[in-house]
């Protein structure tokens, strides 16, 4: 079934920050799984669900996100009428005179211009490979005003987590943020569906009241006035709420069952095409439990790690339990353990960096170590 | 104009169902990616691809040319099969006839110069430098040449030139060569000159309508200004099973010769929609090139693995080129193999030149040389089979004795490529 909905991806999250990983880029643009960015999973889920109009709400640091998304062609979202819309902060003349920096009229404009019946809204901190049929069917069947997706594994992933108190009809009756002792453990998965008409009404009201930011939390907080219901997700998902959960989620990619959950031929995950050369494993290298990508040259010893595209790893280097981003150069004789190294870094010969499994060392983009 | 219609019979079963330019190459490419990428990198924006033999896979692969940045407002990629007209219809009889039948296509762009290229060569070449020389020498035709070892001159079309690089004589496969500059099958022509000689050649009865055999000798005989353009770099005609195997091994042994990591001259291709490749806990990787979606749990030595290849634990792959989607099951040992797309190699198989107690497939006409074994695409090969080197394995017809080896067709679909 194709869902008659437009998509909205919230690229930043006002509570989720991944240290230096989200320093230069939006949360949605954080690289994940060797050749993807987090947003690729969300965009692909939408496209695989038949959603062909997708807006990406970008608040700050959106250069890298826009660079990645381009025209949307990689996701087949560069069509005549239905396509990708990037929604940067909207500044109009009346606001120029006032104190505010932007308002929600850019978002309102996007939603008003749609002709679909519903809007599917997604945050950028949960990775899964799903079609949205079940959420959609449940929403239509129950007659709720908003239906939100949740599952019960949030507690293990640390804060921030929004847990939902549901009544017998599945209606949201309370909302707890990072509750220390979870009574119910129904944790929001950052995905909701709402009718476009209602969304327009809510946005208009928000603009009239001077709100300049949209988050799903604001929407959820309207539970006393709106019929918001939960839909339990029983499939696989990975939450990314912190550097530690980013690290552990990445390490779980080394399990074949996790990869089988996330990468299915019938629901492909699309990303920007790079045309790198094939990866090269040269004589004398040792590789085990390695997820690596095109353009890598592996000369040293590497285990339990994720290598993004174009990593150049020198001889006699030892890399364990680490995540190495695109185009990083690891020179000869380097020792890395439990580290995350962002794009374009150079790790000079002889350097040793060691973190801990629950506290990996994170080296920011473009550093020379 | 890229000539991509040839059957490529010397590749045996690898070109039974696909045209040679669409044959996979070098882990993540098809052969035609090289001329297409050379065109886009040389700033050529209108490209005609002449297809004839088994064009479906090639047509699907090229699509609108988007993957090579050849989907342009003016120009772009055009697939040009033979067509019907009020004068009748005809297959492309030879390389020159293929261009002749598309004269009105070329006229539509009113070009001053036309490049005629082969769809089955592996090389990186800046055609714009060749066109520049063509303009500077006021040539009617320029032929790219490459120096070959003197002892191999008898295999090539040799150009004899004067001190200004003007071609004085063309000798096809000479016994006693006077020069070692071999034609690469890459031509630049002034369109009006070529147009005239294509029409003249067509009027000649008994002509093979071939550039090398007919058109170029005729232009030389008529004292047209024909120049050689010397190319320095890696160039290979991957026309035989051995040269296909060897050029894949070249990528592993001499990666600097055709540097695929060169940012200024990328080779573009369709990209499979697959996750990063995975190297398992007990895998051994020694001189291996690999790309998206491959999963390696066994031992791989000196081999080229394409997308979605799976090497199970306990399997060994050596000196081999595996095309997309190939599965090698546990305990199997492949040596000097080329395995076609999507073929499943059963468990505990032994294939290679050192296997002597296996089955020979020399009886039929389709055999390999140099100890190489070739598997056709989409086969399911029986567990425990032993196959000697030089064999060519394909789907058996009723009266052939492969039935114990090939047990079925693999109908699983390969990952989407964009």
mmCIF file with all atom_site columns, C-alpha atoms in Angstrom, chain A residues 117-230:
data_model
loop_
_atom_site.group_PDB
_atom_site.id
_atom_site.type_symbol
_atom_site.label_atom_id
_atom_site.label_alt_id
_atom_site.label_comp_id
_atom_site.label_asym_id
_atom_site.label_entity_id
_atom_site.label_seq_id
_atom_site.pdbx_PDB_ins_code
_atom_site.Cartn_x
_atom_site.Cartn_y
_atom_site.Cartn_z
_atom_site.occupancy
_atom_site.B_iso_or_equiv
_atom_site.pdbx_formal_charge
_atom_site.auth_seq_id
_atom_site.auth_comp_id
_atom_site.auth_asym_id
_atom_site.auth_atom_id
_atom_site.pdbx_PDB_model_num
ATOM 1   C CA . UNK A 1 117 ? -3.755 13.746 3.204  1.00 0.00 ? 117 UNK A CA 1
ATOM 2   C CA . UNK A 1 118 ? -1.140 13.083 5.888  1.00 0.00 ? 118 UNK A CA 1
ATOM 3   C CA . UNK A 1 119 ? 2.299  14.154 7.037  1.00 0.00 ? 119 UNK A CA 1
ATOM 4   C CA . UNK A 1 120 ? 4.822  11.630 8.366  1.00 0.00 ? 120 UNK A CA 1
ATOM 5   C CA . UNK A 1 121 ? 7.271  13.383 10.692 1.00 0.00 ? 121 UNK A CA 1
ATOM 6   C CA . UNK A 1 122 ? 10.598 11.829 11.636 1.00 0.00 ? 122 UNK A CA 1
ATOM 7   C CA . UNK A 1 123 ? 13.406 12.853 13.954 1.00 0.00 ? 123 UNK A CA 1
ATOM 8   C CA . UNK A 1 124 ? 16.973 11.944 13.058 1.00 0.00 ? 124 UNK A CA 1
ATOM 9   C CA . UNK A 1 125 ? 18.110 9.899  16.022 1.00 0.00 ? 125 UNK A CA 1
ATOM 10  C CA . UNK A 1 126 ? 16.684 6.451  15.304 1.00 0.00 ? 126 UNK A CA 1
ATOM 11  C CA . UNK A 1 127 ? 17.993 4.089  12.647 1.00 0.00 ? 127 UNK A CA 1
ATOM 12  C CA . UNK A 1 128 ? 15.745 1.389  11.278 1.00 0.00 ? 128 UNK A CA 1
ATOM 13  C CA . UNK A 1 129 ? 14.698 -0.138 7.989  1.00 0.00 ? 129 UNK A CA 1
ATOM 14  C CA . UNK A 1 130 ? 10.909 -0.181 7.884  1.00 0.00 ? 130 UNK A CA 1
ATOM 15  C CA . UNK A 1 131 ? 7.943  0.670  5.783  1.00 0.00 ? 131 UNK A CA 1
ATOM 16  C CA . UNK A 1 132 ? 5.410  2.872  7.504  1.00 0.00 ? 132 UNK A CA 1
ATOM 17  C CA . UNK A 1 133 ? 2.302  0.884  6.548  1.00 0.00 ? 133 UNK A CA 1
ATOM 18  C CA . UNK A 1 134 ? 1.570  -0.381 10.043 1.00 0.00 ? 134 UNK A CA 1
ATOM 19  C CA . UNK A 1 135 ? 1.733  3.077  11.604 1.00 0.00 ? 135 UNK A CA 1
ATOM 20  C CA . UNK A 1 136 ? -0.391 4.427  8.791  1.00 0.00 ? 136 UNK A CA 1
ATOM 21  C CA . UNK A 1 137 ? -3.030 1.692  9.022  1.00 0.00 ? 137 UNK A CA 1
ATOM 22  C CA . UNK A 1 138 ? -3.251 2.022  12.778 1.00 0.00 ? 138 UNK A CA 1
ATOM 23  C CA . UNK A 1 139 ? -3.619 5.779  12.474 1.00 0.00 ? 139 UNK A CA 1
ATOM 24  C CA . UNK A 1 140 ? -6.461 5.541  9.978  1.00 0.00 ? 140 UNK A CA 1
ATOM 25  C CA . UNK A 1 141 ? -8.188 2.702  11.841 1.00 0.00 ? 141 UNK A CA 1
ATOM 26  C CA . UNK A 1 142 ? -8.121 4.340  15.291 1.00 0.00 ? 142 UNK A CA 1
ATOM 27  C CA . UNK A 1 143 ? -9.221 7.737  14.077 1.00 0.00 ? 143 UNK A CA 1
ATOM 28  C CA . UNK A 1 144 ? -6.575 9.382  16.267 1.00 0.00 ? 144 UNK A CA 1
ATOM 29  C CA . UNK A 1 145 ? -5.396 12.896 15.518 1.00 0.00 ? 145 UNK A CA 1
ATOM 30  C CA . UNK A 1 146 ? -1.752 11.951 15.850 1.00 0.00 ? 146 UNK A CA 1
ATOM 31  C CA . UNK A 1 147 ? -0.214 8.465  16.032 1.00 0.00 ? 147 UNK A CA 1
ATOM 32  C CA . UNK A 1 148 ? 3.314  8.037  17.339 1.00 0.00 ? 148 UNK A CA 1
ATOM 33  C CA . UNK A 1 149 ? 5.683  5.084  17.092 1.00 0.00 ? 149 UNK A CA 1
ATOM 34  C CA . UNK A 1 150 ? 7.288  3.688  20.230 1.00 0.00 ? 150 UNK A CA 1
ATOM 35  C CA . UNK A 1 151 ? 9.081  0.590  21.412 1.00 0.00 ? 151 UNK A CA 1
ATOM 36  C CA . UNK A 1 152 ? 10.250 -0.761 24.736 1.00 0.00 ? 152 UNK A CA 1
ATOM 37  C CA . UNK A 1 153 ? 14.018 -0.776 24.393 1.00 0.00 ? 153 UNK A CA 1
ATOM 38  C CA . UNK A 1 154 ? 14.710 2.870  25.079 1.00 0.00 ? 154 UNK A CA 1
ATOM 39  C CA . UNK A 1 155 ? 16.011 2.527  28.604 1.00 0.00 ? 155 UNK A CA 1
ATOM 40  C CA . UNK A 1 156 ? 19.075 0.635  27.491 1.00 0.00 ? 156 UNK A CA 1
ATOM 41  C CA . UNK A 1 157 ? 20.049 3.458  25.232 1.00 0.00 ? 157 UNK A CA 1
ATOM 42  C CA . UNK A 1 158 ? 20.378 6.110  27.907 1.00 0.00 ? 158 UNK A CA 1
ATOM 43  C CA . UNK A 1 159 ? 19.007 9.602  27.772 1.00 0.00 ? 159 UNK A CA 1
ATOM 44  C CA . UNK A 1 160 ? 17.399 11.500 26.271 1.00 0.00 ? 160 UNK A CA 1
ATOM 45  C CA . UNK A 1 161 ? 14.332 9.322  26.031 1.00 0.00 ? 161 UNK A CA 1
ATOM 46  C CA . UNK A 1 162 ? 10.696 10.369 25.945 1.00 0.00 ? 162 UNK A CA 1
ATOM 47  C CA . UNK A 1 163 ? 8.478  7.767  27.553 1.00 0.00 ? 163 UNK A CA 1
ATOM 48  C CA . UNK A 1 164 ? 4.755  7.679  27.015 1.00 0.00 ? 164 UNK A CA 1
ATOM 49  C CA . UNK A 1 165 ? 2.024  6.750  29.453 1.00 0.00 ? 165 UNK A CA 1
ATOM 50  C CA . UNK A 1 166 ? -0.762 5.127  27.480 1.00 0.00 ? 166 UNK A CA 1
ATOM 51  C CA . UNK A 1 167 ? -4.300 4.326  28.598 1.00 0.00 ? 167 UNK A CA 1
ATOM 52  C CA . UNK A 1 168 ? -6.247 1.203  27.644 1.00 0.00 ? 168 UNK A CA 1
ATOM 53  C CA . UNK A 1 169 ? -7.213 2.666  24.290 1.00 0.00 ? 169 UNK A CA 1
ATOM 54  C CA . UNK A 1 170 ? -3.573 3.363  23.600 1.00 0.00 ? 170 UNK A CA 1
ATOM 55  C CA . UNK A 1 171 ? -4.040 7.090  24.012 1.00 0.00 ? 171 UNK A CA 1
ATOM 56  C CA . UNK A 1 172 ? -1.152 9.144  25.385 1.00 0.00 ? 172 UNK A CA 1
ATOM 57  C CA . UNK A 1 173 ? -2.107 10.379 28.849 1.00 0.00 ? 173 UNK A CA 1
ATOM 58  C CA . UNK A 1 174 ? 1.290  11.395 30.165 1.00 0.00 ? 174 UNK A CA 1
ATOM 59  C CA . UNK A 1 175 ? 4.745  12.146 28.954 1.00 0.00 ? 175 UNK A CA 1
ATOM 60  C CA . UNK A 1 176 ? 8.005  11.746 30.860 1.00 0.00 ? 176 UNK A CA 1
ATOM 61  C CA . UNK A 1 177 ? 11.444 12.917 29.852 1.00 0.00 ? 177 UNK A CA 1
ATOM 62  C CA . UNK A 1 178 ? 14.331 10.754 31.033 1.00 0.00 ? 178 UNK A CA 1
ATOM 63  C CA . UNK A 1 179 ? 12.214 9.353  33.858 1.00 0.00 ? 179 UNK A CA 1
ATOM 64  C CA . UNK A 1 180 ? 14.634 7.729  36.346 1.00 0.00 ? 180 UNK A CA 1
ATOM 65  C CA . UNK A 1 181 ? 12.395 4.765  37.114 1.00 0.00 ? 181 UNK A CA 1
ATOM 66  C CA . UNK A 1 182 ? 10.320 3.967  34.125 1.00 0.00 ? 182 UNK A CA 1
ATOM 67  C CA . UNK A 1 183 ? 6.884  2.728  35.063 1.00 0.00 ? 183 UNK A CA 1
ATOM 68  C CA . UNK A 1 184 ? 5.918  1.775  31.522 1.00 0.00 ? 184 UNK A CA 1
ATOM 69  C CA . UNK A 1 185 ? 8.961  1.842  29.230 1.00 0.00 ? 185 UNK A CA 1
ATOM 70  C CA . UNK A 1 186 ? 7.014  2.933  26.154 1.00 0.00 ? 186 UNK A CA 1
ATOM 71  C CA . UNK A 1 187 ? 9.684  4.985  24.494 1.00 0.00 ? 187 UNK A CA 1
ATOM 72  C CA . UNK A 1 188 ? 9.039  7.349  21.617 1.00 0.00 ? 188 UNK A CA 1
ATOM 73  C CA . UNK A 1 189 ? 10.875 6.418  18.383 1.00 0.00 ? 189 UNK A CA 1
ATOM 74  C CA . UNK A 1 190 ? 10.838 9.886  16.873 1.00 0.00 ? 190 UNK A CA 1
ATOM 75  C CA . UNK A 1 191 ? 8.192  9.078  14.274 1.00 0.00 ? 191 UNK A CA 1
ATOM 76  C CA . UNK A 1 192 ? 4.629  10.325 14.038 1.00 0.00 ? 192 UNK A CA 1
ATOM 77  C CA . UNK A 1 193 ? 1.814  10.725 11.571 1.00 0.00 ? 193 UNK A CA 1
ATOM 78  C CA . UNK A 1 194 ? -0.728 13.555 11.529 1.00 0.00 ? 194 UNK A CA 1
ATOM 79  C CA . UNK A 1 195 ? -3.286 14.766 9.028  1.00 0.00 ? 195 UNK A CA 1
ATOM 80  C CA . UNK A 1 196 ? -2.000 17.618 6.924  1.00 0.00 ? 196 UNK A CA 1
ATOM 81  C CA . UNK A 1 197 ? -5.008 19.814 7.738  1.00 0.00 ? 197 UNK A CA 1
ATOM 82  C CA . UNK A 1 198 ? -4.480 19.473 11.476 1.00 0.00 ? 198 UNK A CA 1
ATOM 83  C CA . UNK A 1 199 ? -0.765 20.092 11.111 1.00 0.00 ? 199 UNK A CA 1
ATOM 84  C CA . UNK A 1 200 ? -1.477 23.317 9.197  1.00 0.00 ? 200 UNK A CA 1
ATOM 85  C CA . UNK A 1 201 ? -3.873 24.476 11.935 1.00 0.00 ? 201 UNK A CA 1
ATOM 86  C CA . UNK A 1 202 ? -1.300 23.741 14.631 1.00 0.00 ? 202 UNK A CA 1
ATOM 87  C CA . UNK A 1 203 ? 1.475  25.486 12.727 1.00 0.00 ? 203 UNK A CA 1
ATOM 88  C CA . UNK A 1 204 ? -0.659 28.565 12.132 1.00 0.00 ? 204 UNK A CA 1
ATOM 89  C CA . UNK A 1 205 ? -1.468 28.731 15.829 1.00 0.00 ? 205 UNK A CA 1
ATOM 90  C CA . UNK A 1 206 ? 2.220  28.295 16.721 1.00 0.00 ? 206 UNK A CA 1
ATOM 91  C CA . UNK A 1 207 ? 3.239  31.107 14.373 1.00 0.00 ? 207 UNK A CA 1
ATOM 92  C CA . UNK A 1 208 ? 0.538  33.378 15.809 1.00 0.00 ? 208 UNK A CA 1
ATOM 93  C CA . UNK A 1 209 ? 1.907  32.716 19.273 1.00 0.00 ? 209 UNK A CA 1
ATOM 94  C CA . UNK A 1 210 ? 5.436  33.561 18.195 1.00 0.00 ? 210 UNK A CA 1
ATOM 95  C CA . UNK A 1 211 ? 7.001  30.093 18.219 1.00 0.00 ? 211 UNK A CA 1
ATOM 96  C CA . UNK A 1 212 ? 10.002 29.879 15.964 1.00 0.00 ? 212 UNK A CA 1
ATOM 97  C CA . UNK A 1 213 ? 10.951 26.256 16.354 1.00 0.00 ? 213 UNK A CA 1
ATOM 98  C CA . UNK A 1 214 ? 9.262  22.981 15.584 1.00 0.00 ? 214 UNK A CA 1
ATOM 99  C CA . UNK A 1 215 ? 9.961  19.804 17.540 1.00 0.00 ? 215 UNK A CA 1
ATOM 100 C CA . UNK A 1 216 ? 7.959  16.622 17.931 1.00 0.00 ? 216 UNK A CA 1
ATOM 101 C CA . UNK A 1 217 ? 8.147  17.100 21.681 1.00 0.00 ? 217 UNK A CA 1
ATOM 102 C CA . UNK A 1 218 ? 6.049  20.265 21.360 1.00 0.00 ? 218 UNK A CA 1
ATOM 103 C CA . UNK A 1 219 ? 3.552  18.267 19.376 1.00 0.00 ? 219 UNK A CA 1
ATOM 104 C CA . UNK A 1 220 ? 3.499  15.435 21.933 1.00 0.00 ? 220 UNK A CA 1
ATOM 105 C CA . UNK A 1 221 ? 2.969  17.900 24.755 1.00 0.00 ? 221 UNK A CA 1
ATOM 106 C CA . UNK A 1 222 ? -0.444 18.674 23.324 1.00 0.00 ? 222 UNK A CA 1
ATOM 107 C CA . UNK A 1 223 ? -1.715 15.297 24.548 1.00 0.00 ? 223 UNK A CA 1
ATOM 108 C CA . UNK A 1 224 ? -4.294 16.830 26.928 1.00 0.00 ? 224 UNK A CA 1
ATOM 109 C CA . UNK A 1 225 ? -6.038 18.510 23.992 1.00 0.00 ? 225 UNK A CA 1
ATOM 110 C CA . UNK A 1 226 ? -5.354 16.142 21.120 1.00 0.00 ? 226 UNK A CA 1
ATOM 111 C CA . UNK A 1 227 ? -6.091 12.470 20.616 1.00 0.00 ? 227 UNK A CA 1
ATOM 112 C CA . UNK A 1 228 ? -2.507 11.179 20.385 1.00 0.00 ? 228 UNK A CA 1
ATOM 113 C CA . UNK A 1 229 ? -2.120 7.422  20.273 1.00 0.00 ? 229 UNK A CA 1
ATOM 114 C CA . UNK A 1 230 ? 0.819  5.076  20.394 1.00 0.00 ? 230 UNK A CA 1
#
